[in-house]
XYZ file of C-alpha atoms in Angstrom:
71
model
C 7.843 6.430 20.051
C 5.829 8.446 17.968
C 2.940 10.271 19.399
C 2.243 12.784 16.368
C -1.056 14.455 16.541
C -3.303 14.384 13.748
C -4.901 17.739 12.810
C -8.963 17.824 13.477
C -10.950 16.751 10.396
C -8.315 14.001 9.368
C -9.827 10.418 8.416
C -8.779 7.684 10.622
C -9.230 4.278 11.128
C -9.758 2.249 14.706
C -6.629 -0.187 15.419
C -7.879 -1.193 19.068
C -9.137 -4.286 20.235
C -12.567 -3.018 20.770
C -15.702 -3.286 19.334
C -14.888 -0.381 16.886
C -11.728 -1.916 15.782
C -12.025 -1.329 11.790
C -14.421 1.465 11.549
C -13.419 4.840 9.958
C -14.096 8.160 11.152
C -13.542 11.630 10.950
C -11.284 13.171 14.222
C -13.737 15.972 15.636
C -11.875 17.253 18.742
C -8.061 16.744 19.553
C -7.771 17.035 23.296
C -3.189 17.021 23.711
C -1.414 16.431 27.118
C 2.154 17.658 27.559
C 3.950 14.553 28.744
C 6.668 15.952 30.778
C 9.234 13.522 30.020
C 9.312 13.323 26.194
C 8.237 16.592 23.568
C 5.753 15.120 21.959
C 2.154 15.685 23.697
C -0.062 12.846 24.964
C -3.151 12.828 22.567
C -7.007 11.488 22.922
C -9.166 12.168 19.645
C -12.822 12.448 19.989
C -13.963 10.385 16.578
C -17.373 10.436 14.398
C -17.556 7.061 13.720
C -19.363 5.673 10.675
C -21.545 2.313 10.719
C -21.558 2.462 14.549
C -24.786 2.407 16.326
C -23.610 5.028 18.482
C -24.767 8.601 16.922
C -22.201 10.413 19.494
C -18.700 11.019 18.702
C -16.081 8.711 21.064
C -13.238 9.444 22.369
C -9.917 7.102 21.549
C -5.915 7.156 22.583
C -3.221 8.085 20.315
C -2.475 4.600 20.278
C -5.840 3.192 18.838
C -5.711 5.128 15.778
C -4.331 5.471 12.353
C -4.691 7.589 9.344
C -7.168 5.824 7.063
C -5.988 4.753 3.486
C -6.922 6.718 1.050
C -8.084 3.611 -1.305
């Protein structure tokens, strides 16, 4: 399991099954728990999404991004 935590500022895309799945944004705030069995933190990104109708940044799990392509 990877749980690498991307750096504040990095473009990512959503990979959930939400509503947001798709969109692109830029990672704002990285907020990392220790996870006491493993090394590797726990991490929740709070995202500026573009083409959502929310104008707030959300917050999303490790798990339900990705770095965005850069094509």
């Amino acid at each position: 399991m990877s749980n690498y935590a991307f750096p504040a500022g990095s473009r990512v895309r959503i990979v959930s099954y939400s509503p947001f799945r798709g969109l692109k944004g830029t990672i704002r705030t990285v907020d990392a728990i220790p996870h006491p069995d493993i090394d590797e933190p726990f991490c929740f990104y709070h995202i500026e999404l573009e083409g959502a109708h929310l104008k707030e940044p959300i917050w999303f799990q490790h798990d339900e991004v990705e770095i965005a392509s850069l094509n």
